[in-house]
CSV table of C-alpha atoms in Angstrom, one decimal:
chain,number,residue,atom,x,y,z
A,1,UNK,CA,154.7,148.1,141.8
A,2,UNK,CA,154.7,151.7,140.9
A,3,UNK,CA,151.6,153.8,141.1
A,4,UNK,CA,151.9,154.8,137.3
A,5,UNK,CA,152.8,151.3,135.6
A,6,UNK,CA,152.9,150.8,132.5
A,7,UNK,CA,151.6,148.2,130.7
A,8,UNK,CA,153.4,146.7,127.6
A,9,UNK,CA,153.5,143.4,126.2
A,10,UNK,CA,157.0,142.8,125.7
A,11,UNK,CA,158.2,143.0,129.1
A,12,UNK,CA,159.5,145.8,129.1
A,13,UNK,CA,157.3,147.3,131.3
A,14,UNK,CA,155.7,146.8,134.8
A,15,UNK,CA,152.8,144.4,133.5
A,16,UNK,CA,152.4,142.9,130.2
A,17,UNK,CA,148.5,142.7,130.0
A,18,UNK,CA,145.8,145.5,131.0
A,19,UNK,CA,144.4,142.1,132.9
A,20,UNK,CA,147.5,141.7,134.8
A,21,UNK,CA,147.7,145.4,136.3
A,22,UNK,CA,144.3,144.9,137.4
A,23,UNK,CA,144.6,141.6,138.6
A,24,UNK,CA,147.8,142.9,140.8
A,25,UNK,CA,146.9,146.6,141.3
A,26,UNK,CA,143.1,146.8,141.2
A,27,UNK,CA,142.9,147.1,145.6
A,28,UNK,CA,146.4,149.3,145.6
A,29,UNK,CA,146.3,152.6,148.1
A,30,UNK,CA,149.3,155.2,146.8
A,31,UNK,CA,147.5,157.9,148.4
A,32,UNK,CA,146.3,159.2,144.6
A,33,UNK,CA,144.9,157.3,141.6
A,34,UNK,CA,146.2,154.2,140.6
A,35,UNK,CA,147.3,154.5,136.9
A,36,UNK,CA,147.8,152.0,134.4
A,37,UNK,CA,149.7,153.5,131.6
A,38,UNK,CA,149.1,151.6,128.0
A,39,UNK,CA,151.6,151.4,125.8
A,40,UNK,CA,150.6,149.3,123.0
A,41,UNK,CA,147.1,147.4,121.7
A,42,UNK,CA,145.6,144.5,123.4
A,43,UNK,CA,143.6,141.7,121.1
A,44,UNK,CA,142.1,139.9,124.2
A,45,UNK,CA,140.3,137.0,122.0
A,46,UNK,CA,137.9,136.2,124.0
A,47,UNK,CA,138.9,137.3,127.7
A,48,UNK,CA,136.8,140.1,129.6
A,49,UNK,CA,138.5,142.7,131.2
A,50,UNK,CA,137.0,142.9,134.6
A,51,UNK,CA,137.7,146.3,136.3
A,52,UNK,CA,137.5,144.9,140.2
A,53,UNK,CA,139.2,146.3,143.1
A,54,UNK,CA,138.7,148.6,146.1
A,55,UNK,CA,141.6,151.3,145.6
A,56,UNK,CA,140.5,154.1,147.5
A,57,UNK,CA,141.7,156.6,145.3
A,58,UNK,CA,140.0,155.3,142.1
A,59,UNK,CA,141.9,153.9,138.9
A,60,UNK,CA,142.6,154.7,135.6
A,61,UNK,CA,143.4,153.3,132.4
A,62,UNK,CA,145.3,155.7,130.0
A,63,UNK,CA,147.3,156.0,127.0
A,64,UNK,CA,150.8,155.7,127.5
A,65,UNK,CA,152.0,158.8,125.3
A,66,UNK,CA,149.6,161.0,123.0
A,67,UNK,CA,151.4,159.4,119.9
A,68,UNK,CA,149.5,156.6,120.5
A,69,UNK,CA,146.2,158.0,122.0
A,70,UNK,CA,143.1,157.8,119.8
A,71,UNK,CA,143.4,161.0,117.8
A,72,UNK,CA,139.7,160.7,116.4
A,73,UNK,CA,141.4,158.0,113.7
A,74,UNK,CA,140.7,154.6,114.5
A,75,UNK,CA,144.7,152.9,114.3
A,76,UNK,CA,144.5,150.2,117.0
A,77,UNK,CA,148.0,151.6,118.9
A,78,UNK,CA,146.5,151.7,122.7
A,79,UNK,CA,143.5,150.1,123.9
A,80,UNK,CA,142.3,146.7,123.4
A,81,UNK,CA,140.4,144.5,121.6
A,82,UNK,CA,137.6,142.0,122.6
A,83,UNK,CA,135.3,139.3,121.3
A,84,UNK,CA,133.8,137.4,124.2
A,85,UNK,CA,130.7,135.9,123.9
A,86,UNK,CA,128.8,138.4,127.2
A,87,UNK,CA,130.9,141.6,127.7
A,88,UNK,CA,134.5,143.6,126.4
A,89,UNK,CA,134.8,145.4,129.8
A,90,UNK,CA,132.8,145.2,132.6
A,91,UNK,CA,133.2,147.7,135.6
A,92,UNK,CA,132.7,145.8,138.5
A,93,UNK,CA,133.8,147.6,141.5
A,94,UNK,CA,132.2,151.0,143.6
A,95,UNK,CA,135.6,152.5,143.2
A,96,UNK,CA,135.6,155.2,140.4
A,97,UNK,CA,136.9,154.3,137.1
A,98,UNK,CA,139.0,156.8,134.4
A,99,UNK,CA,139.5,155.6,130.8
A,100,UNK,CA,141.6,157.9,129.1
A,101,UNK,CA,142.8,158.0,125.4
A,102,UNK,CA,142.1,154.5,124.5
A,103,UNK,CA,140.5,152.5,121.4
A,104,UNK,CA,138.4,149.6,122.6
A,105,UNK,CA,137.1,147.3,120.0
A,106,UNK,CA,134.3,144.8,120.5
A,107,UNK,CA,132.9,141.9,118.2
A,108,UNK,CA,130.7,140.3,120.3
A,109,UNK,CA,128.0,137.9,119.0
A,110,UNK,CA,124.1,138.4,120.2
A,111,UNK,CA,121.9,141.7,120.6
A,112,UNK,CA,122.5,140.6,124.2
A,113,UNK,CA,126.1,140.8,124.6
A,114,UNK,CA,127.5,144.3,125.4
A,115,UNK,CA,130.8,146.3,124.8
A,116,UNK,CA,130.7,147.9,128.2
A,117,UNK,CA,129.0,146.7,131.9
A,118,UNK,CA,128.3,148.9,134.5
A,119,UNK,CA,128.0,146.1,137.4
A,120,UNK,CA,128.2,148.0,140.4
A,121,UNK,CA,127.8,151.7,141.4
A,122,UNK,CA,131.2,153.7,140.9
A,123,UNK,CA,131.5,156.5,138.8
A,124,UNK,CA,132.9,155.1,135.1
A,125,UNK,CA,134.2,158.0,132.7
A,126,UNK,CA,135.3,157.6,129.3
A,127,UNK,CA,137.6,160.7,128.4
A,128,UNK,CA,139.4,161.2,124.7
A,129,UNK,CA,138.4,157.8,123.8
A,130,UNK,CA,136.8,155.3,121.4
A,131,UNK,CA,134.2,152.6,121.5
A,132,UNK,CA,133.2,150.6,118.6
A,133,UNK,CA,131.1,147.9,118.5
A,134,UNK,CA,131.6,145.6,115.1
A,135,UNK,CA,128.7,143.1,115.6
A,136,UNK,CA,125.2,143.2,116.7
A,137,UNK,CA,125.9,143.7,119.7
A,138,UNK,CA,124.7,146.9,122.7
A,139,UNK,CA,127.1,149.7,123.2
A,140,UNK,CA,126.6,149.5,127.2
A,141,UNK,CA,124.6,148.6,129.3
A,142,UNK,CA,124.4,150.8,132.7
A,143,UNK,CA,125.6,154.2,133.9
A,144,UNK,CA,128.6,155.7,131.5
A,145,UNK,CA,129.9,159.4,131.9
A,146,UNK,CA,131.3,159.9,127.7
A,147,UNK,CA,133.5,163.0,127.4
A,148,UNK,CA,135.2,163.9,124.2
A,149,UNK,CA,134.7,160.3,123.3
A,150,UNK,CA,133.8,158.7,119.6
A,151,UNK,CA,131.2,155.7,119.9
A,152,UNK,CA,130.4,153.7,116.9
A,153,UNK,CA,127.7,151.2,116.4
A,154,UNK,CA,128.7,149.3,113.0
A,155,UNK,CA,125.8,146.8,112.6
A,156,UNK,CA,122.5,147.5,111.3
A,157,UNK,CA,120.3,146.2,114.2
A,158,UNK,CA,122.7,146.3,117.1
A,159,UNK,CA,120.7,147.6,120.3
A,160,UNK,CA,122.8,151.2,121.6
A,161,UNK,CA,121.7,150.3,125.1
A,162,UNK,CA,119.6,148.9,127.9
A,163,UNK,CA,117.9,152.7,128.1
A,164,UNK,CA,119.9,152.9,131.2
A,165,UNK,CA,120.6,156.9,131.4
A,166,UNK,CA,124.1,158.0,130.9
A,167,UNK,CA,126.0,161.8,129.7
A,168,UNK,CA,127.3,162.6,127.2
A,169,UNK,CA,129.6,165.5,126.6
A,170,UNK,CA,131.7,166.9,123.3
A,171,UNK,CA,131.1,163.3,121.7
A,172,UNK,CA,130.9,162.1,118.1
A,173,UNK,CA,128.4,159.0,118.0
A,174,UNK,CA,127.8,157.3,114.4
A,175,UNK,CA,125.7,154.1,114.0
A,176,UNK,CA,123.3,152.2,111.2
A,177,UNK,CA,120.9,151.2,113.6
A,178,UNK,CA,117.0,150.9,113.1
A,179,UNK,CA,116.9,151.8,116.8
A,180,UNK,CA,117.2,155.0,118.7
A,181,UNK,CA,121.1,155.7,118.7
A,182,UNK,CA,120.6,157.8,122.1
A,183,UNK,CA,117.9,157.0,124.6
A,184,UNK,CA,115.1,158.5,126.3
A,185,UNK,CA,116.8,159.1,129.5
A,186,UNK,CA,120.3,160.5,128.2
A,187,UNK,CA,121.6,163.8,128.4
A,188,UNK,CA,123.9,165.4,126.1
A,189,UNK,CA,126.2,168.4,125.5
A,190,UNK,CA,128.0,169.4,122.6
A,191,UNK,CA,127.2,166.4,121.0
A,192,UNK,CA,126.6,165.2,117.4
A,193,UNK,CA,124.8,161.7,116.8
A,194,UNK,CA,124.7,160.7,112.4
A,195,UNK,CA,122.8,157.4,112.7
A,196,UNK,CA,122.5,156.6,108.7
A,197,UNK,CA,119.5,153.9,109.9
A,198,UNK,CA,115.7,154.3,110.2
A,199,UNK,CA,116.0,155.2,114.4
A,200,UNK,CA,115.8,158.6,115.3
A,201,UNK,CA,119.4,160.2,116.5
A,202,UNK,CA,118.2,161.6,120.0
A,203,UNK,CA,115.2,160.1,121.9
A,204,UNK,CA,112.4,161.9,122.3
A,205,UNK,CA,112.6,162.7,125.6
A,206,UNK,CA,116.4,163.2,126.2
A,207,UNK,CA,118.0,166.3,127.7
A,208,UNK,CA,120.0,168.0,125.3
A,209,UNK,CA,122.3,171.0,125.2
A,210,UNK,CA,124.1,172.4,121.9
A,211,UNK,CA,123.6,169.0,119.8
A,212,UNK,CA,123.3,168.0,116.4
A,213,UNK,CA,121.6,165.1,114.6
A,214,UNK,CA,121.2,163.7,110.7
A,215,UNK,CA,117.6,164.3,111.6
A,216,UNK,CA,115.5,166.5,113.5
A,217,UNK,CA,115.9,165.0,116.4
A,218,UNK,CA,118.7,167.8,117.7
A,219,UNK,CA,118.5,171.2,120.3
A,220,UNK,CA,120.5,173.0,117.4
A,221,UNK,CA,122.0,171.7,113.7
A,222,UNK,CA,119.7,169.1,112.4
A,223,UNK,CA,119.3,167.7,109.0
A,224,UNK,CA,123.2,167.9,108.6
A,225,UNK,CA,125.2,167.2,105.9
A,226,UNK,CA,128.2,164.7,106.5
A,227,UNK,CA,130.0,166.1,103.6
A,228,UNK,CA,130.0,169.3,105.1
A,229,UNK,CA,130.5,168.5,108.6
A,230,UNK,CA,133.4,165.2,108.8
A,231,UNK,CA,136.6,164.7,107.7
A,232,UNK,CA,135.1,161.8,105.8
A,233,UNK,CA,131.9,161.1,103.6
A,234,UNK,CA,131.9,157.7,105.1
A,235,UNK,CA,133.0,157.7,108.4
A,236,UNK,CA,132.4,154.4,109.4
A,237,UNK,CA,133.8,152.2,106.5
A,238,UNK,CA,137.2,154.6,106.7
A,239,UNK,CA,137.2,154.7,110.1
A,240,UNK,CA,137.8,158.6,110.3
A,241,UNK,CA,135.4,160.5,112.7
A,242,UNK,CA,137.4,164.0,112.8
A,243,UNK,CA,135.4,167.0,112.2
A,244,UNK,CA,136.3,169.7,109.2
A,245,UNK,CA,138.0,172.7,110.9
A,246,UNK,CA,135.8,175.8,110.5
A,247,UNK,CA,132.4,173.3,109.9
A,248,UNK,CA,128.8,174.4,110.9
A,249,UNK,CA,129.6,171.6,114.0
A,250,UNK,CA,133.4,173.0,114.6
A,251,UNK,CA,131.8,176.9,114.5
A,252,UNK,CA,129.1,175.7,116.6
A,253,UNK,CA,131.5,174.0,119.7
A,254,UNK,CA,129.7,170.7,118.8
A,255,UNK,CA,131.6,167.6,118.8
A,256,UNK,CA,135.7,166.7,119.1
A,257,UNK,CA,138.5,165.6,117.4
A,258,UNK,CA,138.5,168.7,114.7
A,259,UNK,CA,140.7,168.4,112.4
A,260,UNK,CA,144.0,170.5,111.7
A,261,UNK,CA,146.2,171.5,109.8
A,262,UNK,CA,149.6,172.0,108.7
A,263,UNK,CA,152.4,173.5,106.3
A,264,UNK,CA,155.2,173.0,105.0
A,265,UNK,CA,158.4,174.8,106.2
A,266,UNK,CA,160.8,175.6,103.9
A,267,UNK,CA,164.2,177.3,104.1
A,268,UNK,CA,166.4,179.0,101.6
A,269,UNK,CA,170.3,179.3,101.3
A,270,UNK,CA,171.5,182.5,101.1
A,271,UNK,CA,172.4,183.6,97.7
A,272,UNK,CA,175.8,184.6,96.3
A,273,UNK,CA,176.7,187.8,94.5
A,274,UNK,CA,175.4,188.5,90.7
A,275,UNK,CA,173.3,184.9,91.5
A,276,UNK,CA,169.8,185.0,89.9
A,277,UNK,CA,167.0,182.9,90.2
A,278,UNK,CA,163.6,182.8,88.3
A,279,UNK,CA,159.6,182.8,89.1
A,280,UNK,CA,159.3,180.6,91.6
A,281,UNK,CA,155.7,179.1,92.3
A,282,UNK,CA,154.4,178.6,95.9
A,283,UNK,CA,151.3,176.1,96.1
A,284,UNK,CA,148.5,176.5,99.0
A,285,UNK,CA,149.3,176.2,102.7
A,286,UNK,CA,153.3,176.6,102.1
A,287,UNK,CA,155.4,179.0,104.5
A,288,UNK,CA,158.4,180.3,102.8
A,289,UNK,CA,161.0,181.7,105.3
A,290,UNK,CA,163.9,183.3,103.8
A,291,UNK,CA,166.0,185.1,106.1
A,292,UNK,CA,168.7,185.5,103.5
A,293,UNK,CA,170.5,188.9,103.1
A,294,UNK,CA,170.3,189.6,99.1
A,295,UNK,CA,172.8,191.6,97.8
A,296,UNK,CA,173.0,194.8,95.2
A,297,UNK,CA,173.9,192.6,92.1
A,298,UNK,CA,171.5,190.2,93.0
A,299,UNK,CA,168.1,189.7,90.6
A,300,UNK,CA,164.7,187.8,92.1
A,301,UNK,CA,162.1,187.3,89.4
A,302,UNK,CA,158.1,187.8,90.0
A,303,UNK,CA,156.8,185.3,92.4
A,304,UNK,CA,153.8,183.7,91.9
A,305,UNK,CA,152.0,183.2,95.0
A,306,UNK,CA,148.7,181.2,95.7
A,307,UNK,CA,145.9,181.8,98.8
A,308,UNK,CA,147.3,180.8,101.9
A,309,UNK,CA,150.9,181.5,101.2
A,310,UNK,CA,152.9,183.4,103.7
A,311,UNK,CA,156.6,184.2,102.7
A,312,UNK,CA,158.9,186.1,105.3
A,313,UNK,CA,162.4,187.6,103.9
A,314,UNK,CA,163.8,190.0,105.5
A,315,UNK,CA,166.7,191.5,103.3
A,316,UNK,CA,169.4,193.9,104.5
């Protein structure tokens, strides 16, 4: 099988499961990384996905086009889902592990069960990504490397982790939990914990660089306000983590996933001779471009233009 296979559930691809390409490609040597390219969402009931394998090279898990890559919006398009009874995904093998651009959704059952597993002694990374756990139910347990990545803890008095130390790095992390959300022995970059619960954001003793907390518990913003700071007053329930462009977190390089922006592009016809037309209004974050030649018997009436309006018409 190819070293970038993709994985699709219709066929059409080179495996239809993310359990399959592991199963088949987990010990594969193509002289680089063995890829697994996802191209659609995964409900997995209750089946673990066990990372095993020797490739030498290490493996990875992405998305299979950034259409369908998380985009800081929970939309269940790549990744997978998971409700097993012990683990979602459990990284079993020393060979290091890349999971790129995915969703992965757990809904386990106990404060024991776990949404990730660190059972052996690789390197596991977690890049552009999300992790939400639904139930009361630990984040992790082990070692993780989060970049850029969105974790979510939904339930009230679900456990964040076994205290095992892991890094975190440009990450959005919400929870509700009555627990620390990050632990003693974490260190953190560039990233913002909002834990609406009675546990502190940031443990006590945690290394931190450039972060922010809805407490006091931050190197830099505390005390932040989520209407200021997040796409949405409610991030979990909406399932919306993005960050307001131009926010004290987005001026601050704290966090990922900002959110842009765009306008409207519209063209004109050109305009006949002794052809008028009236006052048009332009509304917020509209670009007029008008590269119409207007001629001497022609008559344009008084625009009225709002902030943000940019309107390019070059005549002859």
């Amino acid at each position: 099988m190819p070293q970038n296979a993709i994985i699709r559930a219709d066929g059409t691809g080179d495996y239809t499961t993310i359990i399959a390409w592991i199963a088949a490609e987990g010990g594969s040597n193509y002289g680089a990384v063995t890829v697994g390219r996802v191209d659609g969402f995964f409900d997995q009931g209750g089946s673990s996905l066990f990372l095993s394998g020797s490739a030498p090279n290490g493996l990875k898990l992405e998305a299979f086009s950034s259409s369908i890559a998380f985009d800081g919006t929970q939309r269940n398009l790549c990744g997978l889902k998971c409700s097993s009874s012990t683990r979602a995904v459990d990284f079993v093998t020393s060979t290091d592990i890349t999971i790129d651009g995915l969703e992965i959704i757990y809904d386990g059952t106990s404060g024991t069960d776990r949404c990730l597993e660190d059972s052996s002694s690789g390197t596991y990374t977690l890049i552009n990504s999300l992790v939400v756990v639904e139930s009361e139910s630990r984040i992790y347990i082990g070692n993780f490397v989060f970049t850029n990545t969105v974790i979510v803890s939904e339930a009230l008095s679900s456990g964040p982790s076994n205290g095992a130390p892991c890094t975190y790095s440009g990450c959005n992390v919400f929870g509700q939990n009555s627990s620390d959300m990050l632990g003693n022995s974490d260190t953190s970059t560039n990233t913002v914990v909002y834990n609406s619960g009675s546990g502190a954001d940031f443990g006590g003793s945690s290394t931190q660089t450039n972060t922010a907390s809805s407490d006091t518990t931050a190197a830099t913003l505390t005390n932040i306000v989520i209407a200021d700071n997040f796409v949405s007053a409610t991030p979990i329930a909406s399932k919306d983590y993005r960050i307001i462009s131009g926010s004290p977190l987005d001026t601050n390089g704290i966090g990922s996933f900002v959110q842009t922006s765009g306008g409207l592009v519209i063209t004109t016809s050109p305009i006949a001779s002794a052809e008028s037309f009236g006052s048009p209004t332009i509304t917020t974050g509209v670009v007029l471009i008008s590269p119409v030649a207007i001629a001497s018997a022609e008559s344009v009436g008084s625009p009225v233009i709002s902030t943000g309006v940019v309107i390019i018409a070059p005549t002859a």
